[in-house]
Short mmCIF file of N, CA, C and O in Angstrom, two decimals:
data_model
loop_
_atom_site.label_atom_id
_atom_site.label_comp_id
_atom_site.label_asym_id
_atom_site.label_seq_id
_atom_site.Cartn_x
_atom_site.Cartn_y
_atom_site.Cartn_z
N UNK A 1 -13.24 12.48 7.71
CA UNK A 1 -11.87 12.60 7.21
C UNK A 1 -11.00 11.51 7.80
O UNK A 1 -11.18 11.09 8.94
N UNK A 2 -10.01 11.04 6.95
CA UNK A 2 -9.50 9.67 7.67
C UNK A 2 -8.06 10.57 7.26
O UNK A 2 -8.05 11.37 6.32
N UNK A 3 -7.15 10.36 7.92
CA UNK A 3 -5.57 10.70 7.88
C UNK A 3 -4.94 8.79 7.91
O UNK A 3 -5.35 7.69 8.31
N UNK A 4 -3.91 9.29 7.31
CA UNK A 4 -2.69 7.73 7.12
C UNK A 4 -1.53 8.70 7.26
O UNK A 4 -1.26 9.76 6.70
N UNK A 5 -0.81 7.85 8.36
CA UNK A 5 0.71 8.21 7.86
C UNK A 5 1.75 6.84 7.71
O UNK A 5 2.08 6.00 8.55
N UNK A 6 1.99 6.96 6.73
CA UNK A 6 3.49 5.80 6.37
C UNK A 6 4.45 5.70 7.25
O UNK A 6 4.57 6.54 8.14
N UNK A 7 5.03 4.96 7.16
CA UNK A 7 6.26 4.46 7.97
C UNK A 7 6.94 3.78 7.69
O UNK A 7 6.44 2.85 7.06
N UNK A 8 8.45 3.69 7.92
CA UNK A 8 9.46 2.15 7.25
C UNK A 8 10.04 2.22 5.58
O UNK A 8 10.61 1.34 4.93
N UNK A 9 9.75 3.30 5.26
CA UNK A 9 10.65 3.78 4.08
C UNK A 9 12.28 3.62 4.39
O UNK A 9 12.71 3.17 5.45
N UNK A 10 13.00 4.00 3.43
CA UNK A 10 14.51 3.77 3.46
C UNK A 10 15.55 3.32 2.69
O UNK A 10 15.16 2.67 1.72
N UNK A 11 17.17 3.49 2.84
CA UNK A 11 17.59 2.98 1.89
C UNK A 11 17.91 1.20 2.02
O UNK A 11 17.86 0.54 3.06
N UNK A 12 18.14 0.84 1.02
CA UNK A 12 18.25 -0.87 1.53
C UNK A 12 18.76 -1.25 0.04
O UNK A 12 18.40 -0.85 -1.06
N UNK A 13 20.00 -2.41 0.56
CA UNK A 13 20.78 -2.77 -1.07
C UNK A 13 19.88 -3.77 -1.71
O UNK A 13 19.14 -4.35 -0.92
N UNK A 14 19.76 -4.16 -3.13
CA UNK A 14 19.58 -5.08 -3.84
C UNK A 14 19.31 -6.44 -2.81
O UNK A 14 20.06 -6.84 -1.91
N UNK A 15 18.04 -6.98 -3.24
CA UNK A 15 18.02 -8.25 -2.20
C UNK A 15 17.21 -8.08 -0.88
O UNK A 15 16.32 -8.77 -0.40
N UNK A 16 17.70 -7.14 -0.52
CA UNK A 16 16.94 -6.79 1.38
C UNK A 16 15.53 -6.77 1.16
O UNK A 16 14.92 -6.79 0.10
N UNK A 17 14.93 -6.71 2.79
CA UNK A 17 13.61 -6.40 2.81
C UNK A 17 13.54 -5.04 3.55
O UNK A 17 14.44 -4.42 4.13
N UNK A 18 12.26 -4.73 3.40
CA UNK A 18 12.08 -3.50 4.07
C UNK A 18 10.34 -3.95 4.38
O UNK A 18 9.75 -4.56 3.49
N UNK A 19 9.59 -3.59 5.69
CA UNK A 19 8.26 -3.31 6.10
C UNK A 19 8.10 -2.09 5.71
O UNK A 19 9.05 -1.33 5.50
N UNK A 20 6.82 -1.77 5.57
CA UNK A 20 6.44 -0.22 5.31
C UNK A 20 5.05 -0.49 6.13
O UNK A 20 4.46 -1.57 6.07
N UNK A 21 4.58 0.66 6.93
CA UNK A 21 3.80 0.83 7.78
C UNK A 21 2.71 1.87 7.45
O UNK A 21 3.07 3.05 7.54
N UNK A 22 1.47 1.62 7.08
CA UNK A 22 0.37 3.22 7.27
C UNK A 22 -0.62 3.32 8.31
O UNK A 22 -1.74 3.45 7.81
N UNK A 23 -0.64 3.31 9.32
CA UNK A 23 -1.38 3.70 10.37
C UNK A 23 -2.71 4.67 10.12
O UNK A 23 -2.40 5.86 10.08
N UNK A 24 -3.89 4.43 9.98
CA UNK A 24 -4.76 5.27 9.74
C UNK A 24 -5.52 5.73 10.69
O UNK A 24 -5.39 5.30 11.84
N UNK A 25 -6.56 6.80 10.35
CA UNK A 25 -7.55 6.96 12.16
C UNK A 25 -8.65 6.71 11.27
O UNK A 25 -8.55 6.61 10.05
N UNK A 26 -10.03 6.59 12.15
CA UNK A 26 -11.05 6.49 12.05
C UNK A 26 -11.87 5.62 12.94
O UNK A 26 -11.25 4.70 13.47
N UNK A 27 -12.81 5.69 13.15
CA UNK A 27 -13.37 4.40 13.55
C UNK A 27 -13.84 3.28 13.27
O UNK A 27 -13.96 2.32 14.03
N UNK A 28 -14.11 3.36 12.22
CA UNK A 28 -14.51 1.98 10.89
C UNK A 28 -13.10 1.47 10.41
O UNK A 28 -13.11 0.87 9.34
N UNK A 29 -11.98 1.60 11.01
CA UNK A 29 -10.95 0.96 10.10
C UNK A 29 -11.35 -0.03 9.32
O UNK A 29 -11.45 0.20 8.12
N UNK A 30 -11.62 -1.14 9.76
CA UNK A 30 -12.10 -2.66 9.34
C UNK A 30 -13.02 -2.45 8.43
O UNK A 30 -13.36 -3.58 8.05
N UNK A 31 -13.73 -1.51 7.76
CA UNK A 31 -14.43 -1.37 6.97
C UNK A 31 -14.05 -0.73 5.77
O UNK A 31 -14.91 -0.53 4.90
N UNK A 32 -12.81 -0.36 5.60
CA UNK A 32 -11.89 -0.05 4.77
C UNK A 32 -11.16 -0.68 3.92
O UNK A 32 -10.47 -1.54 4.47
N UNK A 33 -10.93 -0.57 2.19
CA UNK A 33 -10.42 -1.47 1.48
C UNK A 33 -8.49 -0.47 1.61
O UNK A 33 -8.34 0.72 1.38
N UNK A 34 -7.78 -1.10 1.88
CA UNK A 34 -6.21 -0.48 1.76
C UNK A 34 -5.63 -0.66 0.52
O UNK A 34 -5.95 -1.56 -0.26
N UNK A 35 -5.01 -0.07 0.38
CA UNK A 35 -3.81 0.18 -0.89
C UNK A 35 -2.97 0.48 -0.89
O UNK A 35 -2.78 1.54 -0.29
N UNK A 36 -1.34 -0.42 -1.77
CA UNK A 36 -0.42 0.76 -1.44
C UNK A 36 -0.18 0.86 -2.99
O UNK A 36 -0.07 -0.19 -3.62
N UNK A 37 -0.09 2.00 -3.60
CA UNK A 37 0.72 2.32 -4.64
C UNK A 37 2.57 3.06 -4.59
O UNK A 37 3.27 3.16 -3.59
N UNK A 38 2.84 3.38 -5.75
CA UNK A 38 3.90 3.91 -6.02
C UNK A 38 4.46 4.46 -6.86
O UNK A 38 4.54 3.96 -7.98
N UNK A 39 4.96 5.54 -6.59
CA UNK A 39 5.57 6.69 -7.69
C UNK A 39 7.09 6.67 -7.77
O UNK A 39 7.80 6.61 -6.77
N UNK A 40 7.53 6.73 -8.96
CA UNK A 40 8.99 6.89 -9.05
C UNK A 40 9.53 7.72 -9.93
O UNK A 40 9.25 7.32 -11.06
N UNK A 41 10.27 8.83 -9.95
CA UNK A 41 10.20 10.14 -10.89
C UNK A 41 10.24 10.05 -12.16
O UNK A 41 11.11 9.48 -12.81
N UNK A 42 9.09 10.75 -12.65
CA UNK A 42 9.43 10.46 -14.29
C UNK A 42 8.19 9.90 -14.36
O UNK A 42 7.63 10.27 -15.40
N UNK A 43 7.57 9.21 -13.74
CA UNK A 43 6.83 7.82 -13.98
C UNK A 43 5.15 8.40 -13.06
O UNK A 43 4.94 9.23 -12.18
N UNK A 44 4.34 7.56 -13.75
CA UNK A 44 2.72 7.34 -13.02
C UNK A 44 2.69 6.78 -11.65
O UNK A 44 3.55 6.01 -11.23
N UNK A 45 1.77 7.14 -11.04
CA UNK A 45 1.51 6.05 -9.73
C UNK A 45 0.73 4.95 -9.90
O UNK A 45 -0.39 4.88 -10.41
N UNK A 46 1.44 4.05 -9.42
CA UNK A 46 1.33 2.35 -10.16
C UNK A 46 0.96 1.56 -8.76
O UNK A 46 1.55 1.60 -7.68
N UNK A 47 -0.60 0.60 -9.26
CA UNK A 47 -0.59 -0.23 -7.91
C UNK A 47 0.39 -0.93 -7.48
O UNK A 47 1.39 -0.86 -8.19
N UNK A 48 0.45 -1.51 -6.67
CA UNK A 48 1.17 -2.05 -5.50
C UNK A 48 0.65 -3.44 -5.15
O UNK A 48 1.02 -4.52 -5.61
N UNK A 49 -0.41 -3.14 -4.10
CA UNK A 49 -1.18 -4.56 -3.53
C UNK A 49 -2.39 -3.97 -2.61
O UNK A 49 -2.30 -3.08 -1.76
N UNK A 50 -2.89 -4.28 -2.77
CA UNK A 50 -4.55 -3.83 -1.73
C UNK A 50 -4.81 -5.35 -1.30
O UNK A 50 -4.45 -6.41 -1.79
N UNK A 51 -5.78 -4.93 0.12
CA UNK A 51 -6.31 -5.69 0.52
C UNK A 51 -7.80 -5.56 1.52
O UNK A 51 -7.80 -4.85 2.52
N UNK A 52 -8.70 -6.14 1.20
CA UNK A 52 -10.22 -5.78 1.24
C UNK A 52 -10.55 -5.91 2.78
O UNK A 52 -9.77 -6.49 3.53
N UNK A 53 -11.77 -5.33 3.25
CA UNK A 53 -12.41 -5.77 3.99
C UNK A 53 -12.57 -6.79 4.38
O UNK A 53 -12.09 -7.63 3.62
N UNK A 54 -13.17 -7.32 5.53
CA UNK A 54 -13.63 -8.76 6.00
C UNK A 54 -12.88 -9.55 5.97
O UNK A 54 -12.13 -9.83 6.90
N UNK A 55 -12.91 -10.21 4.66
CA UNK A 55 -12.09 -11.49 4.35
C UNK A 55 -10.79 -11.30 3.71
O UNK A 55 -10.08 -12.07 3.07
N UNK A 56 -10.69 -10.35 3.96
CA UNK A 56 -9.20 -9.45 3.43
C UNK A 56 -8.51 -10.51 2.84
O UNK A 56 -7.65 -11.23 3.34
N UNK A 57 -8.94 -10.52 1.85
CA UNK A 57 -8.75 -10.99 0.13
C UNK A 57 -7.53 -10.03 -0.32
O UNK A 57 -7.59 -8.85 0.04
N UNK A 58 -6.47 -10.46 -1.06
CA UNK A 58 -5.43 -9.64 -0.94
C UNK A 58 -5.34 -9.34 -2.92
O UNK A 58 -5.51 -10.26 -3.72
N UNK A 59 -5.15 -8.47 -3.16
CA UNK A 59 -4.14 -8.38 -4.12
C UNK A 59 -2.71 -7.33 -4.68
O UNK A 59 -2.16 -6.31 -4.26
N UNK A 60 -2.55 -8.29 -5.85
CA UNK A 60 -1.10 -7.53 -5.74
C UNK A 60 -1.05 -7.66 -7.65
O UNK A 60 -1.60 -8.34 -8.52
N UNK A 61 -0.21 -6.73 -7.58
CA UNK A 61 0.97 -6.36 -9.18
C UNK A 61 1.25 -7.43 -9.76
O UNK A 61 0.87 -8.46 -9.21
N UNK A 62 1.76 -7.49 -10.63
CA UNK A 62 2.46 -8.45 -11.36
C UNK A 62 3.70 -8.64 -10.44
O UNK A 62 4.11 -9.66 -9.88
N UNK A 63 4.28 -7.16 -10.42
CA UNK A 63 5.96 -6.56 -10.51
C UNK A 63 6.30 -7.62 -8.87
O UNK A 63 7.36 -8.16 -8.58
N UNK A 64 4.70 -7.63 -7.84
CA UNK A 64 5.09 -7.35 -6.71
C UNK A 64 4.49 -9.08 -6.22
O UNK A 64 4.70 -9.62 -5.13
N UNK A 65 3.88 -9.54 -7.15
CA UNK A 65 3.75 -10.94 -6.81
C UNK A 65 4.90 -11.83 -6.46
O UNK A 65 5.89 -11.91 -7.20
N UNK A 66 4.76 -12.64 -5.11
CA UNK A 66 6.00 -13.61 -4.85
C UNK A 66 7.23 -12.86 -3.27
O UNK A 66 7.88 -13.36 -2.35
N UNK A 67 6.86 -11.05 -3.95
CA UNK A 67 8.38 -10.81 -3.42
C UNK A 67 7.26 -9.96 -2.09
O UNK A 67 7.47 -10.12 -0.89
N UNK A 68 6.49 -9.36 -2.46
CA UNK A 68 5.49 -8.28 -1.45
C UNK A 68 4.47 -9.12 -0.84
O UNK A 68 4.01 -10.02 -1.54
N UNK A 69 3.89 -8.94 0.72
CA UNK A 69 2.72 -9.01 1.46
C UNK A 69 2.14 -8.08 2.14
O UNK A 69 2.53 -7.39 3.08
N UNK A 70 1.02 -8.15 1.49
CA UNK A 70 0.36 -7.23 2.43
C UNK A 70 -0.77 -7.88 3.40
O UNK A 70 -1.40 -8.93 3.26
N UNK A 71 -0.81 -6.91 4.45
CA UNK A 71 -1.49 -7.53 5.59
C UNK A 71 -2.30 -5.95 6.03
O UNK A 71 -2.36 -4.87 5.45
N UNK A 72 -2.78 -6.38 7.19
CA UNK A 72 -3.69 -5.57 8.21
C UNK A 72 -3.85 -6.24 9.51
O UNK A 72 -3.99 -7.46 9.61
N UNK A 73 -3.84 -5.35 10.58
CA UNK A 73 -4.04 -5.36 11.72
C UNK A 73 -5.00 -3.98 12.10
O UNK A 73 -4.66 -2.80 12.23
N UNK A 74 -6.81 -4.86 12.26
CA UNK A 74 -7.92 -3.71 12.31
C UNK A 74 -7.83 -2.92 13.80
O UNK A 74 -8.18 -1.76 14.00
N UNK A 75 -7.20 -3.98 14.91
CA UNK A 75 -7.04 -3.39 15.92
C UNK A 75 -6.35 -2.64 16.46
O UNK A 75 -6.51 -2.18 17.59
N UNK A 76 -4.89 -2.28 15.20
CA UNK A 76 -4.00 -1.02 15.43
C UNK A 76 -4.13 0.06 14.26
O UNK A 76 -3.41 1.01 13.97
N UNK A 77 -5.31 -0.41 13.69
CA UNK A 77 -5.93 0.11 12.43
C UNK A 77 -4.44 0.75 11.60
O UNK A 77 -3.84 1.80 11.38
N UNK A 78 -4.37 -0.93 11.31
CA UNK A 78 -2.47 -0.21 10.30
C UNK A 78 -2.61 -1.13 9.10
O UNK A 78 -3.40 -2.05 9.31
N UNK A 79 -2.10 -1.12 8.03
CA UNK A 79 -1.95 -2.18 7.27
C UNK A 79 -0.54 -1.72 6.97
O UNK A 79 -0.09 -0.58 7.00
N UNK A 80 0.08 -2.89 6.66
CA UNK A 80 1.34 -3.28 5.73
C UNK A 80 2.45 -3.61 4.70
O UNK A 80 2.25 -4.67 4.12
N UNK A 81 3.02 -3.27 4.52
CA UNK A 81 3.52 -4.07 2.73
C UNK A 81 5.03 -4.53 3.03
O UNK A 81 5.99 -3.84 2.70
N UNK A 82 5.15 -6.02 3.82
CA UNK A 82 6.35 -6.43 3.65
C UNK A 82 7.08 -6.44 2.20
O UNK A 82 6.31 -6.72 1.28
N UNK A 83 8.18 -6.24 1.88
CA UNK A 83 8.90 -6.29 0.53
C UNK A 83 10.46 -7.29 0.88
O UNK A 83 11.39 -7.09 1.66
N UNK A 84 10.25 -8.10 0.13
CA UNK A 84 11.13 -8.57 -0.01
C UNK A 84 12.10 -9.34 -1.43
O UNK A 84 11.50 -9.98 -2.30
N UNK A 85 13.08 -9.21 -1.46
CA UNK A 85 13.88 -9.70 -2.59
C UNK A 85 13.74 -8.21 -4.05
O UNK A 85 13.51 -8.25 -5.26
N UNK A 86 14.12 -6.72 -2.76
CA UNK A 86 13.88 -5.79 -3.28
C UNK A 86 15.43 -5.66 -4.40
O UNK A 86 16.62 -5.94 -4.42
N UNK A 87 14.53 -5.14 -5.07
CA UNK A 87 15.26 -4.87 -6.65
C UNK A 87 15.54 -2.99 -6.91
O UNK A 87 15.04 -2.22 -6.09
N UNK A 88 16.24 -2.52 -7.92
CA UNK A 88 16.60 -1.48 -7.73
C UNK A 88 14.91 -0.93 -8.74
O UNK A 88 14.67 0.27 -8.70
N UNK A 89 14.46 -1.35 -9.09
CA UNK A 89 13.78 -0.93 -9.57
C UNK A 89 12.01 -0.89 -9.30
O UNK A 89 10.96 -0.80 -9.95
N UNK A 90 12.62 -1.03 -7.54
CA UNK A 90 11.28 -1.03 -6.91
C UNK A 90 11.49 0.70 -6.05
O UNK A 90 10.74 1.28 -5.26
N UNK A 91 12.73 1.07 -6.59
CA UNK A 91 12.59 2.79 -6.04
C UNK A 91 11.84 3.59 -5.99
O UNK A 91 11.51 4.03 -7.09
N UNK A 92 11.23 4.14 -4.92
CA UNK A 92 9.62 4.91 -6.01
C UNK A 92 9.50 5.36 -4.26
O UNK A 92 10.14 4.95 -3.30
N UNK A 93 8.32 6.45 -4.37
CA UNK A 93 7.72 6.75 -2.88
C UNK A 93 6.28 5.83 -3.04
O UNK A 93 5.52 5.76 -4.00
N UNK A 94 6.22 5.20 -1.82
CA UNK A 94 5.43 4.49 -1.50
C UNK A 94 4.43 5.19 -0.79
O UNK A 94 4.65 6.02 0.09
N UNK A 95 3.05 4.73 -1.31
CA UNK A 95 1.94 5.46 -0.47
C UNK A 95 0.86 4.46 -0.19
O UNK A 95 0.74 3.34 -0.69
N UNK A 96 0.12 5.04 0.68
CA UNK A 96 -1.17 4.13 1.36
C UNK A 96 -2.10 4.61 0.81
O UNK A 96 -1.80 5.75 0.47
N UNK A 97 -3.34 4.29 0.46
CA UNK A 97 -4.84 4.52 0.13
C UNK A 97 -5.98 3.72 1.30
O UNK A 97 -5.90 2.68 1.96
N UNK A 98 -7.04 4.82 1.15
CA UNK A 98 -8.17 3.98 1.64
C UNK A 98 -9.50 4.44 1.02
O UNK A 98 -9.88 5.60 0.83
N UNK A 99 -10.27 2.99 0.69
CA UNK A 99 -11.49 2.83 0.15
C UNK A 99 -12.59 3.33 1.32
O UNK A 99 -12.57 2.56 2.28
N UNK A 100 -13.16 3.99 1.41
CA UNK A 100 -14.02 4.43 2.94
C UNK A 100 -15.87 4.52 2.08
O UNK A 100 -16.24 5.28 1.19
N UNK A 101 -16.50 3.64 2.67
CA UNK A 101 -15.69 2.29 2.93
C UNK A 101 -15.27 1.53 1.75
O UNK A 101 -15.28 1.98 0.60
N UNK A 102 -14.83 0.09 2.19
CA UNK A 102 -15.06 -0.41 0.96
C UNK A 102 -16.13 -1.42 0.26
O UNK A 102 -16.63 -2.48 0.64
N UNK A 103 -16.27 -0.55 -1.04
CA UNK A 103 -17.23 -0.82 -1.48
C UNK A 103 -17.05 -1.81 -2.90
O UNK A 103 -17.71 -1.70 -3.93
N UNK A 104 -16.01 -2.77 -2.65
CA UNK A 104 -15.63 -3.75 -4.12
C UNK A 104 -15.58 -2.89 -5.11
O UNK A 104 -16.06 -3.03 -6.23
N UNK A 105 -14.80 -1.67 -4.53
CA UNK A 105 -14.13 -0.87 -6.29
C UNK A 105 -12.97 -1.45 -7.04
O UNK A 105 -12.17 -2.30 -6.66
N UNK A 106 -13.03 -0.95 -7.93
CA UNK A 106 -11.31 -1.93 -8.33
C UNK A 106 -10.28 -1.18 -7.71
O UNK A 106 -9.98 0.01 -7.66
N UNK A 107 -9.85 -2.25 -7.25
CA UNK A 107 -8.84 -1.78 -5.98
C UNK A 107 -7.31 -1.49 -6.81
O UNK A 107 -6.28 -1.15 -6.23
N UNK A 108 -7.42 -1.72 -8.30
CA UNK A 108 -6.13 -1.74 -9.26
C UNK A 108 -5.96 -0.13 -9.26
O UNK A 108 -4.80 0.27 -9.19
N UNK A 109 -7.06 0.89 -9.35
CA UNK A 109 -7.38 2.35 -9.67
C UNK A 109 -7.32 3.04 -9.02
O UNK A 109 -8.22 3.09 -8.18
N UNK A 110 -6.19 4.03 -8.94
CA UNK A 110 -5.82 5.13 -7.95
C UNK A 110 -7.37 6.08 -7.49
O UNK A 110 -7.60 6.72 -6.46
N UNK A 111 -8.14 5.84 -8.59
CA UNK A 111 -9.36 6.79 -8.79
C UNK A 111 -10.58 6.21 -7.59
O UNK A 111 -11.53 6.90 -7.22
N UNK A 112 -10.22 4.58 -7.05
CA UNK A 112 -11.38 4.08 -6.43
C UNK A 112 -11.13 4.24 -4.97
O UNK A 112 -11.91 3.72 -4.17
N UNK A 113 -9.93 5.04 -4.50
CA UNK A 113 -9.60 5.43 -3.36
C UNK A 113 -9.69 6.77 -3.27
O UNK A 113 -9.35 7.59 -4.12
N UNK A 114 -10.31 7.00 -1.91
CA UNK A 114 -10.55 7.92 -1.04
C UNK A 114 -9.66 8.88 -0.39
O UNK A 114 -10.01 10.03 -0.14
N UNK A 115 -8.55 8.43 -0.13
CA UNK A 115 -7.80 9.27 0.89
C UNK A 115 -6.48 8.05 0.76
O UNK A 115 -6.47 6.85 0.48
N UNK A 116 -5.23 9.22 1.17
CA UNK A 116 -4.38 9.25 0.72
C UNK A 116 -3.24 9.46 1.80
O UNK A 116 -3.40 10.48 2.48
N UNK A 117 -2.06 8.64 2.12
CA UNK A 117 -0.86 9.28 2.69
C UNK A 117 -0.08 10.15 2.05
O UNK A 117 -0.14 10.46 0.86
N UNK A 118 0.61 10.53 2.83
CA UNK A 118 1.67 11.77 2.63
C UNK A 118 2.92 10.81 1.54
O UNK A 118 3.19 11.21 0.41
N UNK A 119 3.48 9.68 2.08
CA UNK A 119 4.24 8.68 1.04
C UNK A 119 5.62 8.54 1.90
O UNK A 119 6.00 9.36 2.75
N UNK A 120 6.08 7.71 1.64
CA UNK A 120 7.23 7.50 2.45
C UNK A 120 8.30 6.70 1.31
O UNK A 120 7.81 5.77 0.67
N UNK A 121 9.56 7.02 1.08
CA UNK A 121 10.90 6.62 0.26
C UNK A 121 10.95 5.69 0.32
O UNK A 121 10.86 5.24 1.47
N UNK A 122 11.12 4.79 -0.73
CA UNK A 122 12.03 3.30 -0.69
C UNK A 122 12.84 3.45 -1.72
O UNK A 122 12.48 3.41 -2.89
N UNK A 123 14.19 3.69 -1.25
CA UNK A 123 15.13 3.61 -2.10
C UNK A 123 16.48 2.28 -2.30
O UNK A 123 17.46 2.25 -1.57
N UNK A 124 16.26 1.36 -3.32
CA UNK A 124 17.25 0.56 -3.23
C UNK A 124 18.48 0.34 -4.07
O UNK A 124 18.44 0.37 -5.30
N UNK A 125 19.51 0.12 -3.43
CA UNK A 125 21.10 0.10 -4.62
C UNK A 125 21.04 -0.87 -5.18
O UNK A 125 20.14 -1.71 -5.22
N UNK A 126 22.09 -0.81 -5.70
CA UNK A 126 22.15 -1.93 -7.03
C UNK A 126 23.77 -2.43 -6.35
O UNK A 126 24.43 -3.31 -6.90
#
């Protein structure tokens, strides 16, 4: 069983950045493909940006290309999703995924992840 919890949700105006944080346990972190998706009411949960094992090969959204990075750090077994040049229409609860391990699923598909955070708010004004 692997647990994630999020972190770095919040409100923030048009423009700002915000980090968001998922801290996971296990002992294989590094062997884990990450994900973050996002839900916003009304609406599906929509990728975000993942990023793989090893050569942590990154990807990302259309929506989130340019303005989002994601990263990892295996030795605080956390990964990341800097956001920046946030728009009001990046409002949504943000969540973490993990591929355990990963096994080159499509990392676009809520369905190729394993386990799941609780989700944490990003709410931005206009």
């Amino acid at each position: 069983q692997v647990q994630m919890v999020e972190s770095g949700g919040g409100l923030v105006q048009a423009g700002g950045s915000l980090r968001l944080s998922c801290a996971a346990s296990g002992r294989t972190f590094s062997s884990y493909a990450m994900g973050w998706f996002r839900q916003a009411p009304g609406k599906e949960r929509e990728f975000v940006a993942a990023i793989a094992r090893g050569t942590g090969f990154t990807y990302y959204a259309d929506s989130a290309k340019g303005r989002f990075t994601i990263s990892r750090d295996n030795a605080k077994k956390t990964v990341y999703l800097q956001m920046n040049s946030l728009k009001p229409e990046d409002t949504a609860n943000y969540y973490c995924a993990a591929q355990v391990p990963d096994y080159g699923g499509n990392y676009y598909y809520s369905n190729s992840y394993d386990y799941w955070g609780q989700g944490t708010q990003v709410t931005v004004s206009s």
